[in-house]
Amino acid sequence: MELLDIMLKRRSIREYNNEEISDETIDKILNAGLLAPTSRNRKPCEFIVVKDKEILKKLSQSKDAGSAMIEKAYCAIVTIAD
């Protein structure tokens, strides 16, 4: 698939259904995130996979707008960077 095709077919999801995501799929997503270029190849990012429902609920309340959908997600990937 061509990169342009991928970009044209992308979509935003704002409603999740708690459908289980395999660890293999999560690993693929994390590995793709690690491929992102960084200044001087420092790779300052780390990822935390959150599956705990109480923490997902707290994350969903972390902003005034734009994060409520996290509560219903199977998991969230939190990105932290130095």
Tab-separated table of N, CA and C in Angstrom:
chain	number	residue	atom	x	y	z
A	1	MET	N	0.845	-1.177	0.000
A	1	MET	CA	0.000	0.000	0.000
A	1	MET	C	0.895	1.246	0.000
A	2	GLU	N	0.567	2.197	-0.813
A	2	GLU	CA	1.325	3.436	-0.913
A	2	GLU	C	1.066	4.326	0.305
A	3	LEU	N	2.068	5.082	0.692
A	3	LEU	CA	1.937	5.973	1.842
A	3	LEU	C	0.784	6.951	1.660
A	4	LEU	N	0.641	7.508	0.474
A	4	LEU	CA	-0.450	8.454	0.228
A	4	LEU	C	-1.808	7.787	0.439
A	5	ASP	N	-1.952	6.547	-0.013
A	5	ASP	CA	-3.206	5.813	0.206
A	5	ASP	C	-3.495	5.670	1.697
A	6	ILE	N	-2.470	5.331	2.448
A	6	ILE	CA	-2.632	5.185	3.898
A	6	ILE	C	-3.070	6.508	4.513
A	7	MET	N	-2.427	7.592	4.110
A	7	MET	CA	-2.754	8.908	4.669
A	7	MET	C	-4.176	9.327	4.307
A	8	LEU	N	-4.597	9.018	3.103
A	8	LEU	CA	-5.943	9.399	2.672
A	8	LEU	C	-7.032	8.572	3.357
A	9	LYS	N	-6.684	7.377	3.801
A	9	LYS	CA	-7.668	6.496	4.430
A	9	LYS	C	-7.675	6.589	5.959
A	10	ARG	N	-6.833	7.428	6.520
A	10	ARG	CA	-6.785	7.522	7.978
A	10	ARG	C	-8.092	8.097	8.508
A	11	ARG	N	-8.381	7.800	9.749
A	11	ARG	CA	-9.611	8.308	10.345
A	11	ARG	C	-9.389	8.522	11.833
A	12	SER	N	-10.237	9.325	12.420
A	12	SER	CA	-10.193	9.577	13.856
A	12	SER	C	-11.287	8.760	14.527
A	13	ILE	N	-10.937	8.148	15.628
A	13	ILE	CA	-11.905	7.366	16.392
A	13	ILE	C	-12.126	8.083	17.719
A	14	ARG	N	-13.371	8.338	18.029
A	14	ARG	CA	-13.683	9.028	19.280
A	14	ARG	C	-14.655	8.238	20.156
A	15	GLU	N	-14.895	7.003	19.771
A	15	GLU	CA	-15.782	6.159	20.559
A	15	GLU	C	-15.211	4.747	20.549
A	16	TYR	N	-14.935	4.224	21.730
A	16	TYR	CA	-14.319	2.908	21.848
A	16	TYR	C	-15.292	1.932	22.485
A	17	ASN	N	-15.039	0.631	22.293
A	17	ASN	CA	-15.992	-0.369	22.765
A	17	ASN	C	-15.394	-1.406	23.705
A	18	ASN	N	-14.195	-1.217	24.207
A	18	ASN	CA	-13.550	-2.126	25.152
A	18	ASN	C	-13.243	-3.495	24.538
A	19	GLU	N	-13.237	-3.583	23.207
A	19	GLU	CA	-12.885	-4.837	22.535
A	19	GLU	C	-11.417	-5.145	22.799
A	20	GLU	N	-11.138	-6.383	23.172
A	20	GLU	CA	-9.773	-6.763	23.511
A	20	GLU	C	-8.845	-6.604	22.310
A	21	ILE	N	-7.644	-6.130	22.595
A	21	ILE	CA	-6.600	-5.972	21.583
A	21	ILE	C	-5.479	-6.924	21.974
A	22	SER	N	-5.032	-7.744	21.051
A	22	SER	CA	-4.004	-8.738	21.375
A	22	SER	C	-2.689	-8.053	21.745
A	23	ASP	N	-1.911	-8.744	22.584
A	23	ASP	CA	-0.593	-8.218	22.949
A	23	ASP	C	0.280	-8.059	21.711
A	24	GLU	N	0.114	-8.944	20.744
A	24	GLU	CA	0.877	-8.855	19.491
A	24	GLU	C	0.569	-7.548	18.758
A	25	THR	N	-0.694	-7.171	18.698
A	25	THR	CA	-1.080	-5.918	18.039
A	25	THR	C	-0.536	-4.721	18.806
A	26	ILE	N	-0.622	-4.766	20.125
A	26	ILE	CA	-0.085	-3.670	20.942
A	26	ILE	C	1.415	-3.547	20.719
A	27	ASP	N	2.127	-4.674	20.664
A	27	ASP	CA	3.572	-4.645	20.407
A	27	ASP	C	3.887	-4.024	19.053
A	28	LYS	N	3.084	-4.338	18.041
A	28	LYS	CA	3.295	-3.745	16.715
A	28	LYS	C	3.123	-2.228	16.770
A	29	ILE	N	2.119	-1.768	17.498
A	29	ILE	CA	1.882	-0.326	17.630
A	29	ILE	C	3.056	0.335	18.343
A	30	LEU	N	3.523	-0.283	19.432
A	30	LEU	CA	4.649	0.277	20.178
A	30	LEU	C	5.913	0.305	19.321
A	31	ASN	N	6.172	-0.764	18.590
A	31	ASN	CA	7.354	-0.801	17.719
A	31	ASN	C	7.270	0.250	16.625
A	32	ALA	N	6.085	0.480	16.090
A	32	ALA	CA	5.919	1.536	15.084
A	32	ALA	C	6.221	2.897	15.701
A	33	GLY	N	5.784	3.106	16.927
A	33	GLY	CA	6.069	4.369	17.610
A	33	GLY	C	7.556	4.579	17.827
A	34	LEU	N	8.281	3.508	18.059
A	34	LEU	CA	9.728	3.613	18.264
A	34	LEU	C	10.475	3.957	16.981
A	35	LEU	N	9.836	3.777	15.837
A	35	LEU	CA	10.474	4.093	14.555
A	35	LEU	C	10.467	5.586	14.241
A	36	ALA	N	9.721	6.361	15.008
A	36	ALA	CA	9.643	7.801	14.746
A	36	ALA	C	11.026	8.429	14.913
A	37	PRO	N	11.407	9.293	13.983
A	37	PRO	CA	12.719	9.933	14.090
A	37	PRO	C	12.769	10.905	15.261
A	38	THR	N	13.943	11.006	15.865
A	38	THR	CA	14.145	11.945	16.969
A	38	THR	C	15.455	12.692	16.762
A	39	SER	N	15.566	13.840	17.357
A	39	SER	CA	16.775	14.644	17.256
A	39	SER	C	17.978	13.843	17.756
A	40	ARG	N	19.005	13.787	16.944
A	40	ARG	CA	20.238	13.066	17.260
A	40	ARG	C	19.983	11.603	17.620
A	41	ASN	N	18.866	11.092	17.175
A	41	ASN	CA	18.478	9.701	17.435
A	41	ASN	C	18.502	9.370	18.929
A	42	ARG	N	18.149	10.356	19.745
A	42	ARG	CA	18.183	10.190	21.205
A	42	ARG	C	17.094	9.259	21.720
A	43	LYS	N	15.994	9.139	20.991
A	43	LYS	CA	14.870	8.287	21.389
A	43	LYS	C	14.420	8.599	22.823
A	44	PRO	N	13.973	9.845	23.065
A	44	PRO	CA	13.608	10.244	24.426
A	44	PRO	C	12.229	9.758	24.874
A	45	CYS	N	11.509	9.061	24.009
A	45	CYS	CA	10.132	8.657	24.340
A	45	CYS	C	10.082	7.276	24.972
A	46	GLU	N	9.153	7.143	25.888
A	46	GLU	CA	8.820	5.847	26.466
A	46	GLU	C	7.311	5.705	26.398
A	47	PHE	N	6.858	4.474	26.361
A	47	PHE	CA	5.426	4.202	26.269
A	47	PHE	C	4.985	3.372	27.465
A	48	ILE	N	3.831	3.712	27.991
A	48	ILE	CA	3.230	2.945	29.079
A	48	ILE	C	1.863	2.476	28.593
A	49	VAL	N	1.654	1.170	28.596
A	49	VAL	CA	0.361	0.607	28.202
A	49	VAL	C	-0.489	0.491	29.461
A	50	VAL	N	-1.633	1.148	29.443
A	50	VAL	CA	-2.534	1.155	30.596
A	50	VAL	C	-3.767	0.324	30.253
A	51	LYS	N	-3.999	-0.722	31.057
A	51	LYS	CA	-5.190	-1.557	30.885
A	51	LYS	C	-6.097	-1.503	32.113
A	52	ASP	N	-5.570	-1.007	33.218
A	52	ASP	CA	-6.332	-0.928	34.466
A	52	ASP	C	-7.510	0.034	34.301
A	53	LYS	N	-8.713	-0.458	34.547
A	53	LYS	CA	-9.931	0.331	34.302
A	53	LYS	C	-10.009	1.580	35.177
A	54	GLU	N	-9.528	1.505	36.405
A	54	GLU	CA	-9.551	2.689	37.277
A	54	GLU	C	-8.607	3.770	36.754
A	55	ILE	N	-7.445	3.357	36.286
A	55	ILE	CA	-6.496	4.333	35.739
A	55	ILE	C	-7.028	4.904	34.433
A	56	LEU	N	-7.655	4.065	33.598
A	56	LEU	CA	-8.258	4.576	32.362
A	56	LEU	C	-9.326	5.619	32.688
A	57	LYS	N	-10.101	5.357	33.733
A	57	LYS	CA	-11.128	6.323	34.134
A	57	LYS	C	-10.485	7.644	34.558
A	58	LYS	N	-9.413	7.568	35.345
A	58	LYS	CA	-8.717	8.787	35.776
A	58	LYS	C	-8.115	9.528	34.579
A	59	LEU	N	-7.544	8.781	33.638
A	59	LEU	CA	-7.006	9.416	32.430
A	59	LEU	C	-8.110	10.113	31.646
A	60	SER	N	-9.292	9.511	31.627
A	60	SER	CA	-10.408	10.101	30.875
A	60	SER	C	-10.872	11.414	31.489
A	61	GLN	N	-10.537	11.623	32.749
A	61	GLN	CA	-10.927	12.849	33.450
A	61	GLN	C	-9.768	13.844	33.557
A	62	SER	N	-8.668	13.559	32.886
A	62	SER	CA	-7.456	14.363	33.055
A	62	SER	C	-7.488	15.714	32.345
A	63	LYS	N	-8.405	15.876	31.404
A	63	LYS	CA	-8.536	17.140	30.675
A	63	LYS	C	-9.988	17.578	30.703
A	64	ASP	N	-10.199	18.869	30.484
A	64	ASP	CA	-11.570	19.379	30.437
A	64	ASP	C	-12.334	18.836	29.234
A	65	ALA	N	-11.645	18.627	28.128
A	65	ALA	CA	-12.310	18.140	26.911
A	65	ALA	C	-11.344	17.263	26.122
A	66	GLY	N	-11.906	16.305	25.396
A	66	GLY	CA	-11.104	15.520	24.471
A	66	GLY	C	-10.513	14.237	25.010
A	67	SER	N	-10.837	13.857	26.247
A	67	SER	CA	-10.264	12.620	26.774
A	67	SER	C	-11.303	11.660	27.350
A	68	ALA	N	-12.559	12.035	27.351
A	68	ALA	CA	-13.607	11.210	27.965
A	68	ALA	C	-13.693	9.822	27.344
A	69	MET	N	-13.374	9.694	26.061
A	69	MET	CA	-13.510	8.409	25.377
A	69	MET	C	-12.543	7.351	25.892
A	70	ILE	N	-11.498	7.763	26.580
A	70	ILE	CA	-10.501	6.812	27.077
A	70	ILE	C	-11.114	5.835	28.079
A	71	GLU	N	-12.113	6.282	28.821
A	71	GLU	CA	-12.714	5.426	29.850
A	71	GLU	C	-13.267	4.126	29.263
A	72	LYS	N	-13.771	4.156	28.048
A	72	LYS	CA	-14.382	2.965	27.441
A	72	LYS	C	-13.406	2.161	26.584
A	73	ALA	N	-12.167	2.597	26.500
A	73	ALA	CA	-11.175	1.904	25.680
A	73	ALA	C	-10.663	0.653	26.387
A	74	TYR	N	-10.200	-0.309	25.611
A	74	TYR	CA	-9.591	-1.517	26.181
A	74	TYR	C	-8.280	-1.160	26.877
A	75	CYS	N	-7.522	-0.268	26.253
A	75	CYS	CA	-6.266	0.178	26.840
A	75	CYS	C	-5.922	1.552	26.276
A	76	ALA	N	-4.926	2.165	26.882
A	76	ALA	CA	-4.408	3.438	26.383
A	76	ALA	C	-2.886	3.337	26.380
A	77	ILE	N	-2.274	4.006	25.439
A	77	ILE	CA	-0.818	4.073	25.410
A	77	ILE	C	-0.433	5.497	25.774
A	78	VAL	N	0.218	5.617	26.915
A	78	VAL	CA	0.660	6.923	27.395
A	78	VAL	C	2.089	7.125	26.904
A	79	THR	N	2.333	8.250	26.264
A	79	THR	CA	3.663	8.568	25.757
A	79	THR	C	4.305	9.595	26.672
A	80	ILE	N	5.503	9.297	27.132
A	80	ILE	CA	6.248	10.252	27.945
A	80	ILE	C	7.586	10.503	27.257
A	81	ALA	N	8.086	11.706	27.399
A	81	ALA	CA	9.349	12.050	26.748
A	81	ALA	C	10.176	12.936	27.656
A	82	ASP	N	11.466	12.820	27.507
A	82	ASP	CA	12.397	13.611	28.298
A	82	ASP	C	12.825	14.819	27.493
